[in-house]
Amino acid sequence: MLLEFFAAIFTALAAGGVAMLVGRLSGGALPRWFTPVCAGLALFAYVLWSEYTWYGRTVETMPDSLVVVSAHESRQPFRPWTYAVPFVSRFAAVNQDMHRTNPNVPGKVLTELVLFTRWQPPSALPIAVDCELMRRADISDGAEFSETGDIVGAEWFDQDPADPVMDAACGAR
């Protein structure tokens, strides 16, 4: 976040400097407000570019083992243009490198759901997926495997077979 702050300030200063140079080269023909307006517009343009390209830039740098399963488009009242063109402020991905299976318990996969949010570090949520019964459970600290291979202490939720989390977890077994 701090680097983006400095990049925004540098962009504004650079645009203001170019505007001042253009003003000098024009022999003072440009109005005095031209320089700060150019700096402000450059700052605004950089912030818009940074917000709208964050999702694409982040996904582009992710390893192939992370499969994006959902993206949340943000619309905010203090940014009225987002109602016309929303931007992605957070998304989730299944980490297929973290898939764990047990041959004694077919159809169940332990994996990791990685949550990405703008301005925050990614966080990982361990999940269990039952591919046969189409259900999912978030693994908490109190969850344990029983002798039968079921997960005790986890609350299972029925899932739609078309759910991208189910597809990413069960399709890669």
PDB file of C-alpha atoms in Angstrom, residues 46-143:
ATOM      1  CA  TYR A  46      -3.395   6.453 -11.540  1.00  0.00           C
ATOM      2  CA  VAL A  47      -5.746   5.552  -8.687  1.00  0.00           C
ATOM      3  CA  LEU A  48      -8.415   4.395 -11.160  1.00  0.00           C
ATOM      4  CA  TRP A  49      -5.866   2.360 -13.107  1.00  0.00           C
ATOM      5  CA  SER A  50      -4.554   0.788  -9.905  1.00  0.00           C
ATOM      6  CA  GLU A  51      -8.033  -0.164  -8.639  1.00  0.00           C
ATOM      7  CA  TYR A  52      -9.344  -1.516 -11.928  1.00  0.00           C
ATOM      8  CA  THR A  53      -6.239  -3.534 -12.817  1.00  0.00           C
ATOM      9  CA  TRP A  54      -5.491  -4.980  -9.337  1.00  0.00           C
ATOM     10  CA  TYR A  55      -7.478  -8.161  -9.946  1.00  0.00           C
ATOM     11  CA  GLY A  56      -5.949  -8.880 -13.341  1.00  0.00           C
ATOM     12  CA  ARG A  57      -2.418  -8.083 -12.164  1.00  0.00           C
ATOM     13  CA  THR A  58      -2.841 -10.313  -9.101  1.00  0.00           C
ATOM     14  CA  VAL A  59      -4.290 -13.270 -11.023  1.00  0.00           C
ATOM     15  CA  GLU A  60      -1.563 -12.931 -13.653  1.00  0.00           C
ATOM     16  CA  THR A  61       1.170 -13.412 -11.031  1.00  0.00           C
ATOM     17  CA  MET A  62      -0.468 -16.380  -9.282  1.00  0.00           C
ATOM     18  CA  PRO A  63       0.861 -19.906  -9.845  1.00  0.00           C
ATOM     19  CA  ASP A  64      -1.211 -22.231 -12.036  1.00  0.00           C
ATOM     20  CA  SER A  65      -2.126 -24.287  -8.963  1.00  0.00           C
ATOM     21  CA  LEU A  66      -4.394 -21.463  -7.726  1.00  0.00           C
ATOM     22  CA  VAL A  67      -7.755 -21.674  -9.497  1.00  0.00           C
ATOM     23  CA  VAL A  68     -10.012 -18.626  -9.139  1.00  0.00           C
ATOM     24  CA  VAL A  69     -13.474 -19.744  -8.007  1.00  0.00           C
ATOM     25  CA  SER A  70     -15.198 -16.433  -7.261  1.00  0.00           C
ATOM     26  CA  ALA A  71     -14.696 -12.697  -7.697  1.00  0.00           C
ATOM     27  CA  HIS A  72     -16.622  -9.911  -5.962  1.00  0.00           C
ATOM     28  CA  GLU A  73     -17.370  -6.809  -7.991  1.00  0.00           C
ATOM     29  CA  SER A  74     -17.460  -3.690  -5.850  1.00  0.00           C
ATOM     30  CA  ARG A  75     -19.940  -0.835  -6.193  1.00  0.00           C
ATOM     31  CA  GLN A  76     -19.513   2.041  -3.746  1.00  0.00           C
ATOM     32  CA  PRO A  77     -21.561   5.208  -3.198  1.00  0.00           C
ATOM     33  CA  PHE A  78     -18.497   7.424  -2.732  1.00  0.00           C
ATOM     34  CA  ARG A  79     -17.254   6.169  -6.111  1.00  0.00           C
ATOM     35  CA  PRO A  80     -20.354   6.660  -8.271  1.00  0.00           C
ATOM     36  CA  TRP A  81     -18.594   5.500 -11.471  1.00  0.00           C
ATOM     37  CA  THR A  82     -18.401   1.991  -9.970  1.00  0.00           C
ATOM     38  CA  TYR A  83     -22.133   1.590 -10.522  1.00  0.00           C
ATOM     39  CA  ALA A  84     -21.483   1.878 -14.255  1.00  0.00           C
ATOM     40  CA  VAL A  85     -18.203  -0.064 -14.269  1.00  0.00           C
ATOM     41  CA  PRO A  86     -17.622  -2.079 -11.060  1.00  0.00           C
ATOM     42  CA  PHE A  87     -14.164  -3.343 -10.136  1.00  0.00           C
ATOM     43  CA  VAL A  88     -13.099  -6.545  -8.375  1.00  0.00           C
ATOM     44  CA  SER A  89     -12.101  -5.809  -4.779  1.00  0.00           C
ATOM     45  CA  ARG A  90     -11.775  -9.405  -3.540  1.00  0.00           C
ATOM     46  CA  PHE A  91     -11.703 -12.942  -4.871  1.00  0.00           C
ATOM     47  CA  ALA A  92     -11.172 -16.540  -3.783  1.00  0.00           C
ATOM     48  CA  ALA A  93      -9.029 -19.288  -5.275  1.00  0.00           C
ATOM     49  CA  VAL A  94      -8.599 -22.995  -4.541  1.00  0.00           C
ATOM     50  CA  ASN A  95      -4.981 -24.027  -4.039  1.00  0.00           C
ATOM     51  CA  GLN A  96      -4.728 -27.331  -5.884  1.00  0.00           C
ATOM     52  CA  ASP A  97      -1.184 -27.885  -4.576  1.00  0.00           C
ATOM     53  CA  MET A  98      -2.725 -28.331  -1.121  1.00  0.00           C
ATOM     54  CA  HIS A  99      -5.109 -31.154  -2.180  1.00  0.00           C
ATOM     55  CA  ARG A 100      -4.833 -34.108   0.173  1.00  0.00           C
ATOM     56  CA  THR A 101      -6.699 -37.360  -0.311  1.00  0.00           C
ATOM     57  CA  ASN A 102      -6.839 -40.619   1.605  1.00  0.00           C
ATOM     58  CA  PRO A 103      -7.282 -43.876  -0.300  1.00  0.00           C
ATOM     59  CA  ASN A 104      -9.277 -45.251   2.666  1.00  0.00           C
ATOM     60  CA  VAL A 105     -11.765 -42.401   2.329  1.00  0.00           C
ATOM     61  CA  PRO A 106     -12.546 -42.083  -1.382  1.00  0.00           C
ATOM     62  CA  GLY A 107     -14.288 -38.982  -2.582  1.00  0.00           C
ATOM     63  CA  LYS A 108     -13.068 -36.665   0.173  1.00  0.00           C
ATOM     64  CA  VAL A 109     -10.481 -33.978  -0.427  1.00  0.00           C
ATOM     65  CA  LEU A 110      -8.744 -31.699   2.022  1.00  0.00           C
ATOM     66  CA  THR A 111      -7.615 -28.497   0.365  1.00  0.00           C
ATOM     67  CA  GLU A 112      -7.174 -24.789   0.894  1.00  0.00           C
ATOM     68  CA  LEU A 113      -9.299 -21.826  -0.138  1.00  0.00           C
ATOM     69  CA  VAL A 114      -7.161 -18.689  -0.480  1.00  0.00           C
ATOM     70  CA  LEU A 115      -8.976 -15.370   0.032  1.00  0.00           C
ATOM     71  CA  PHE A 116      -7.561 -12.269  -1.657  1.00  0.00           C
ATOM     72  CA  THR A 117      -8.729  -8.785  -0.669  1.00  0.00           C
ATOM     73  CA  ARG A 118      -7.443  -5.441  -1.934  1.00  0.00           C
ATOM     74  CA  TRP A 119      -5.007  -3.832   0.547  1.00  0.00           C
ATOM     75  CA  GLN A 120      -4.732  -6.998   2.660  1.00  0.00           C
ATOM     76  CA  PRO A 121      -2.433 -10.008   2.545  1.00  0.00           C
ATOM     77  CA  PRO A 122      -3.996 -13.247   1.276  1.00  0.00           C
ATOM     78  CA  SER A 123      -5.451 -15.572   3.898  1.00  0.00           C
ATOM     79  CA  ALA A 124      -5.851 -19.330   3.648  1.00  0.00           C
ATOM     80  CA  LEU A 125      -8.903 -21.250   4.832  1.00  0.00           C
ATOM     81  CA  PRO A 126      -8.565 -25.033   5.074  1.00  0.00           C
ATOM     82  CA  ILE A 127     -11.639 -26.801   3.718  1.00  0.00           C
ATOM     83  CA  ALA A 128     -12.854 -30.372   3.312  1.00  0.00           C
ATOM     84  CA  VAL A 129     -14.837 -31.380   0.251  1.00  0.00           C
ATOM     85  CA  ASP A 130     -16.967 -34.485  -0.098  1.00  0.00           C
ATOM     86  CA  CYS A 131     -17.100 -35.009  -3.848  1.00  0.00           C
ATOM     87  CA  GLU A 132     -19.584 -37.882  -3.688  1.00  0.00           C
ATOM     88  CA  LEU A 133     -22.199 -36.189  -1.465  1.00  0.00           C
ATOM     89  CA  MET A 134     -21.491 -32.715  -2.924  1.00  0.00           C
ATOM     90  CA  ARG A 135     -20.855 -30.964   0.367  1.00  0.00           C
ATOM     91  CA  ARG A 136     -18.148 -28.796   1.874  1.00  0.00           C
ATOM     92  CA  ALA A 137     -16.911 -28.003   5.378  1.00  0.00           C
ATOM     93  CA  ASP A 138     -14.669 -25.253   6.679  1.00  0.00           C
ATOM     94  CA  ILE A 139     -12.034 -26.841   8.884  1.00  0.00           C
ATOM     95  CA  SER A 140     -11.784 -25.227  12.289  1.00  0.00           C
ATOM     96  CA  ASP A 141      -9.260 -25.757  15.062  1.00  0.00           C
ATOM     97  CA  GLY A 142     -11.531 -28.296  16.790  1.00  0.00           C
ATOM     98  CA  ALA A 143     -12.092 -30.530  13.758  1.00  0.00           C
TER      99      ALA A 143
END
